[in-house]
């Protein structure tokens, strides 16, 4: 019987390698918005000099992991934010960067990365009742404010996205220029032939998630939320694909199915 695979390994390695070789990834991101063309992206995570740590809770509000690091809030112009303004257990961001457009305007980029459609399903794991209720109140308030579906529970189906959507909306309400970018790696070599997600399956899974919330493309555009499917079989990502497979080999993690050869 094959060893059970960790659902987070594929996206973790894929995204780290993509950020380490960010020229190709930057090009894909800048193409998402006409105003971003000719812009530049400065990555704060996941990067090697901070041990690939992810920002969440207090480190997000300070914008740095230690006193020696540069804070992304400094680059954003130190907006007037309240530290720890969100309940503990807030989003742990797969990546954070600051985009500077051709006019010098700054946008905070928040990233969530997936490498298999099964990663979309999640529920709130808060065990403290006060924390659970606080998070639920935040999500319900966001749902009402944004006019999304009321007959679905944001805590049990697609909680991870719901939590990030609510957090992103909070920052927007604080007049912070921010964009939420969901990256989906298609044809990830970590997964087996039976379990990997190709481009067609990703599109179907994303539409299903959008329908659950009552989200359409106009909503995504007006709220600066982007879905970026990265095909690891495509020519622009062929070198990144090779480096992903080498990283798996280095960590003695066998490829599931060589869908990117």
Tab-separated table of C-alpha atoms in Angstrom:
chain	number	residue	atom	x	y	z
A	1	UNK	CA	0.000	0.000	0.000
A	2	UNK	CA	1.516	3.376	-1.025
A	3	UNK	CA	2.543	5.769	1.718
A	4	UNK	CA	-0.028	8.472	2.416
A	5	UNK	CA	1.083	11.828	1.085
A	6	UNK	CA	1.094	15.101	3.009
A	7	UNK	CA	-1.346	17.433	1.266
A	8	UNK	CA	0.788	20.511	2.007
A	9	UNK	CA	4.181	19.284	0.766
A	10	UNK	CA	3.540	19.855	-2.932
A	11	UNK	CA	2.386	23.456	-2.662
A	12	UNK	CA	5.028	24.253	-0.019
A	13	UNK	CA	7.909	23.148	-2.241
A	14	UNK	CA	6.371	24.468	-5.466
A	15	UNK	CA	5.845	27.955	-4.073
A	16	UNK	CA	9.247	28.191	-2.401
A	17	UNK	CA	11.018	27.189	-5.592
A	18	UNK	CA	8.879	29.584	-7.640
A	19	UNK	CA	9.715	32.478	-5.285
A	20	UNK	CA	13.422	31.572	-5.264
A	21	UNK	CA	13.272	31.865	-9.063
A	22	UNK	CA	10.839	34.723	-8.945
A	23	UNK	CA	11.454	36.343	-12.329
A	24	UNK	CA	9.053	33.918	-14.023
A	25	UNK	CA	6.544	34.084	-11.180
A	26	UNK	CA	6.754	37.887	-11.081
A	27	UNK	CA	5.928	38.027	-14.771
A	28	UNK	CA	2.803	35.891	-14.234
A	29	UNK	CA	1.690	38.068	-11.311
A	30	UNK	CA	2.264	41.396	-13.067
A	31	UNK	CA	0.143	40.155	-15.984
A	32	UNK	CA	-2.893	39.811	-13.695
A	33	UNK	CA	-3.599	43.550	-13.668
A	34	UNK	CA	-3.113	46.071	-16.463
A	35	UNK	CA	-1.960	48.659	-13.915
A	36	UNK	CA	0.790	46.325	-12.705
A	37	UNK	CA	2.621	46.044	-16.025
A	38	UNK	CA	6.200	47.355	-15.780
A	39	UNK	CA	5.946	47.031	-11.996
A	40	UNK	CA	8.422	45.410	-9.610
A	41	UNK	CA	7.842	42.924	-6.791
A	42	UNK	CA	9.829	42.772	-3.553
A	43	UNK	CA	9.389	39.438	-1.729
A	44	UNK	CA	9.303	39.171	2.068
A	45	UNK	CA	8.284	35.509	2.316
A	46	UNK	CA	8.904	32.704	1.742
A	47	UNK	CA	12.588	33.569	1.410
A	48	UNK	CA	15.766	31.840	2.542
A	49	UNK	CA	17.204	34.625	4.723
A	50	UNK	CA	14.207	34.317	7.055
A	51	UNK	CA	14.221	30.490	6.919
A	52	UNK	CA	11.092	30.475	4.757
A	53	UNK	CA	8.914	31.535	7.700
A	54	UNK	CA	5.299	32.538	7.141
A	55	UNK	CA	3.770	35.735	8.490
A	56	UNK	CA	0.801	35.370	10.829
A	57	UNK	CA	-0.665	37.042	13.910
A	58	UNK	CA	1.967	39.269	15.601
A	59	UNK	CA	4.636	38.895	12.904
A	60	UNK	CA	2.119	40.088	10.319
A	61	UNK	CA	1.300	43.220	12.300
A	62	UNK	CA	4.979	44.045	12.825
A	63	UNK	CA	5.836	43.038	9.264
A	64	UNK	CA	9.036	41.294	10.329
A	65	UNK	CA	10.266	38.189	12.140
A	66	UNK	CA	12.974	39.816	14.256
A	67	UNK	CA	14.488	43.202	15.058
A	68	UNK	CA	17.097	42.852	12.308
A	69	UNK	CA	14.607	42.265	9.487
A	70	UNK	CA	13.051	44.956	7.338
A	71	UNK	CA	9.308	45.370	7.801
A	72	UNK	CA	7.066	45.296	4.758
A	73	UNK	CA	4.987	47.965	6.516
A	74	UNK	CA	7.953	50.327	6.196
A	75	UNK	CA	7.837	49.869	2.449
A	76	UNK	CA	4.055	50.310	2.464
A	77	UNK	CA	4.505	53.701	4.140
A	78	UNK	CA	3.609	52.675	7.700
A	79	UNK	CA	-0.189	52.830	7.365
A	80	UNK	CA	-2.115	53.517	10.551
A	81	UNK	CA	-2.929	49.946	11.653
A	82	UNK	CA	-3.758	48.581	15.073
A	83	UNK	CA	-1.352	45.799	16.131
A	84	UNK	CA	-3.024	42.437	16.738
A	85	UNK	CA	-6.316	43.842	15.482
A	86	UNK	CA	-7.465	40.399	14.360
A	87	UNK	CA	-8.330	37.406	16.572
A	88	UNK	CA	-5.406	35.059	17.225
A	89	UNK	CA	-5.279	32.217	14.761
A	90	UNK	CA	-5.514	34.526	11.794
A	91	UNK	CA	-4.246	33.543	8.355
A	92	UNK	CA	-0.742	32.157	8.026
A	93	UNK	CA	0.267	33.587	4.660
A	94	UNK	CA	2.105	31.346	2.212
A	95	UNK	CA	3.732	34.447	0.807
A	96	UNK	CA	3.885	38.220	1.195
A	97	UNK	CA	5.373	40.760	-1.203
A	98	UNK	CA	5.114	44.442	-2.002
A	99	UNK	CA	4.431	45.481	-5.585
A	100	UNK	CA	5.531	48.886	-6.833
A	101	UNK	CA	3.790	49.910	-10.058
A	102	UNK	CA	5.244	52.169	-12.753
A	103	UNK	CA	3.793	55.215	-10.985
A	104	UNK	CA	5.445	54.331	-7.680
A	105	UNK	CA	2.199	53.191	-6.020
A	106	UNK	CA	2.606	50.322	-3.520
A	107	UNK	CA	0.314	47.296	-3.175
A	108	UNK	CA	0.649	44.659	-0.463
A	109	UNK	CA	0.358	41.204	-2.034
A	110	UNK	CA	-0.961	38.344	0.107
A	111	UNK	CA	-0.546	34.816	-1.256
A	112	UNK	CA	-2.216	31.468	-0.719
A	113	UNK	CA	-0.746	28.564	-2.716
A	114	UNK	CA	-2.251	25.170	-3.532
A	115	UNK	CA	-1.000	22.210	-5.563
A	116	UNK	CA	-4.033	19.918	-5.407
A	117	UNK	CA	-7.753	20.641	-5.413
A	118	UNK	CA	-8.249	18.663	-2.208
A	119	UNK	CA	-6.378	21.435	-0.374
A	120	UNK	CA	-9.312	23.787	-0.918
A	121	UNK	CA	-11.476	21.983	1.634
A	122	UNK	CA	-10.889	23.079	5.218
A	123	UNK	CA	-12.700	23.909	8.448
A	124	UNK	CA	-11.921	26.088	11.449
A	125	UNK	CA	-9.771	24.178	13.955
A	126	UNK	CA	-10.013	26.640	16.824
A	127	UNK	CA	-10.632	24.681	20.051
A	128	UNK	CA	-11.152	27.623	22.382
A	129	UNK	CA	-14.821	28.572	22.305
A	130	UNK	CA	-14.114	32.302	22.639
A	131	UNK	CA	-11.652	32.208	19.735
A	132	UNK	CA	-14.077	30.156	17.649
A	133	UNK	CA	-16.922	32.593	18.296
A	134	UNK	CA	-14.713	35.610	17.634
A	135	UNK	CA	-13.565	34.224	14.286
A	136	UNK	CA	-17.112	33.260	13.353
A	137	UNK	CA	-18.348	36.769	14.143
A	138	UNK	CA	-15.634	38.249	11.917
A	139	UNK	CA	-16.516	35.937	9.039
A	140	UNK	CA	-20.267	36.487	9.337
A	141	UNK	CA	-19.748	40.230	9.481
A	142	UNK	CA	-17.631	40.086	6.315
A	143	UNK	CA	-20.196	37.897	4.566
A	144	UNK	CA	-22.968	40.382	5.365
A	145	UNK	CA	-20.881	43.397	4.397
A	146	UNK	CA	-19.901	41.896	1.056
A	147	UNK	CA	-23.409	40.672	0.281
A	148	UNK	CA	-22.404	37.042	-0.249
A	149	UNK	CA	-24.505	33.900	0.299
A	150	UNK	CA	-26.083	33.614	3.743
A	151	UNK	CA	-27.141	29.970	3.587
A	152	UNK	CA	-23.610	28.525	3.780
A	153	UNK	CA	-21.270	28.120	6.747
A	154	UNK	CA	-17.884	29.771	6.246
A	155	UNK	CA	-16.438	27.843	9.195
A	156	UNK	CA	-16.758	24.299	7.863
A	157	UNK	CA	-16.333	24.049	4.083
A	158	UNK	CA	-13.794	26.494	2.661
A	159	UNK	CA	-12.668	28.063	5.907
A	160	UNK	CA	-9.116	28.807	4.803
A	161	UNK	CA	-10.264	30.969	1.912
A	162	UNK	CA	-13.062	32.532	3.980
A	163	UNK	CA	-10.613	33.530	6.716
A	164	UNK	CA	-8.259	35.082	4.173
A	165	UNK	CA	-11.104	36.845	2.391
A	166	UNK	CA	-12.295	38.389	5.666
A	167	UNK	CA	-8.769	39.425	6.692
A	168	UNK	CA	-8.136	40.930	3.254
A	169	UNK	CA	-11.416	42.851	3.464
A	170	UNK	CA	-10.471	44.177	6.897
A	171	UNK	CA	-7.216	45.576	5.519
A	172	UNK	CA	-9.072	47.205	2.637
A	173	UNK	CA	-11.431	48.857	5.098
A	174	UNK	CA	-8.346	50.242	6.853
A	175	UNK	CA	-7.442	51.938	3.550
A	176	UNK	CA	-4.510	49.637	2.891
A	177	UNK	CA	-3.916	48.941	-0.784
A	178	UNK	CA	-3.857	45.161	-0.811
A	179	UNK	CA	-4.438	42.287	-3.222
A	180	UNK	CA	-5.193	38.640	-2.433
A	181	UNK	CA	-3.609	36.222	-4.917
A	182	UNK	CA	-4.524	32.533	-4.878
A	183	UNK	CA	-1.945	30.462	-6.761
A	184	UNK	CA	-2.825	26.993	-8.017
A	185	UNK	CA	-0.023	24.756	-9.290
A	186	UNK	CA	-1.303	22.394	-11.969
A	187	UNK	CA	0.352	19.047	-12.735
A	188	UNK	CA	2.437	18.979	-9.548
A	189	UNK	CA	4.937	16.064	-9.655
A	190	UNK	CA	4.542	15.295	-5.952
A	191	UNK	CA	1.111	13.796	-6.473
A	192	UNK	CA	0.212	10.452	-8.006
A	193	UNK	CA	-1.481	10.049	-11.363
A	194	UNK	CA	-4.788	9.505	-9.567
A	195	UNK	CA	-4.487	12.572	-7.343
A	196	UNK	CA	-2.725	15.378	-9.180
A	197	UNK	CA	-4.804	18.333	-10.400
A	198	UNK	CA	-4.542	19.552	-13.978
A	199	UNK	CA	-5.675	22.894	-15.399
A	200	UNK	CA	-9.201	21.735	-16.285
A	201	UNK	CA	-9.764	20.282	-12.814
A	202	UNK	CA	-8.454	23.445	-11.171
A	203	UNK	CA	-10.861	25.605	-13.145
A	204	UNK	CA	-13.786	23.397	-12.101
A	205	UNK	CA	-12.698	23.359	-8.446
A	206	UNK	CA	-12.275	27.154	-8.369
A	207	UNK	CA	-15.715	27.688	-9.897
A	208	UNK	CA	-17.243	25.325	-7.337
A	209	UNK	CA	-15.639	27.286	-4.505
A	210	UNK	CA	-16.783	30.612	-5.954
A	211	UNK	CA	-20.328	29.299	-6.288
A	212	UNK	CA	-20.321	28.216	-2.631
A	213	UNK	CA	-19.692	31.800	-1.549
A	214	UNK	CA	-21.753	33.449	-4.277
A	215	UNK	CA	-18.679	35.059	-5.813
A	216	UNK	CA	-18.443	36.052	-9.471
A	217	UNK	CA	-15.651	37.517	-11.590
A	218	UNK	CA	-16.922	41.067	-11.099
A	219	UNK	CA	-16.638	40.593	-7.325
A	220	UNK	CA	-13.071	39.306	-7.642
A	221	UNK	CA	-12.039	42.214	-9.825
A	222	UNK	CA	-13.625	44.922	-7.675
A	223	UNK	CA	-12.097	43.457	-4.503
A	224	UNK	CA	-8.624	42.900	-5.977
A	225	UNK	CA	-8.676	39.118	-5.643
A	226	UNK	CA	-6.894	37.048	-8.260
A	227	UNK	CA	-6.758	33.359	-9.187
A	228	UNK	CA	-3.524	32.348	-10.890
A	229	UNK	CA	-3.199	28.823	-12.281
A	230	UNK	CA	0.435	27.910	-12.959
A	231	UNK	CA	0.938	24.975	-15.292
A	232	UNK	CA	4.149	23.176	-14.376
A	233	UNK	CA	4.065	21.562	-17.822
A	234	UNK	CA	4.352	24.937	-19.559
A	235	UNK	CA	7.572	26.235	-21.117
A	236	UNK	CA	7.937	29.298	-18.850
A	237	UNK	CA	8.011	27.020	-15.788
A	238	UNK	CA	10.094	24.143	-17.164
A	239	UNK	CA	13.223	25.160	-15.208
A	240	UNK	CA	11.203	25.595	-12.034
A	241	UNK	CA	9.687	22.160	-12.641
A	242	UNK	CA	13.155	20.613	-12.780
A	243	UNK	CA	14.185	22.348	-9.547
A	244	UNK	CA	11.015	21.128	-7.815
A	245	UNK	CA	11.840	17.543	-8.754
A	246	UNK	CA	15.447	17.999	-7.581
A	247	UNK	CA	14.213	19.362	-4.242
A	248	UNK	CA	11.957	16.330	-3.837
A	249	UNK	CA	14.941	14.088	-4.594
A	250	UNK	CA	17.149	15.968	-2.114
A	251	UNK	CA	14.526	15.456	0.591
A	252	UNK	CA	14.188	11.801	-0.406
A	253	UNK	CA	10.547	12.383	-1.334
A	254	UNK	CA	9.588	10.310	-4.367
A	255	UNK	CA	7.636	11.954	-7.149
A	256	UNK	CA	4.105	10.616	-7.298
A	257	UNK	CA	3.697	10.695	-11.043
A	258	UNK	CA	5.905	12.370	-13.590
A	259	UNK	CA	3.204	14.459	-15.201
A	260	UNK	CA	5.652	17.262	-15.932
A	261	UNK	CA	8.282	15.381	-17.914
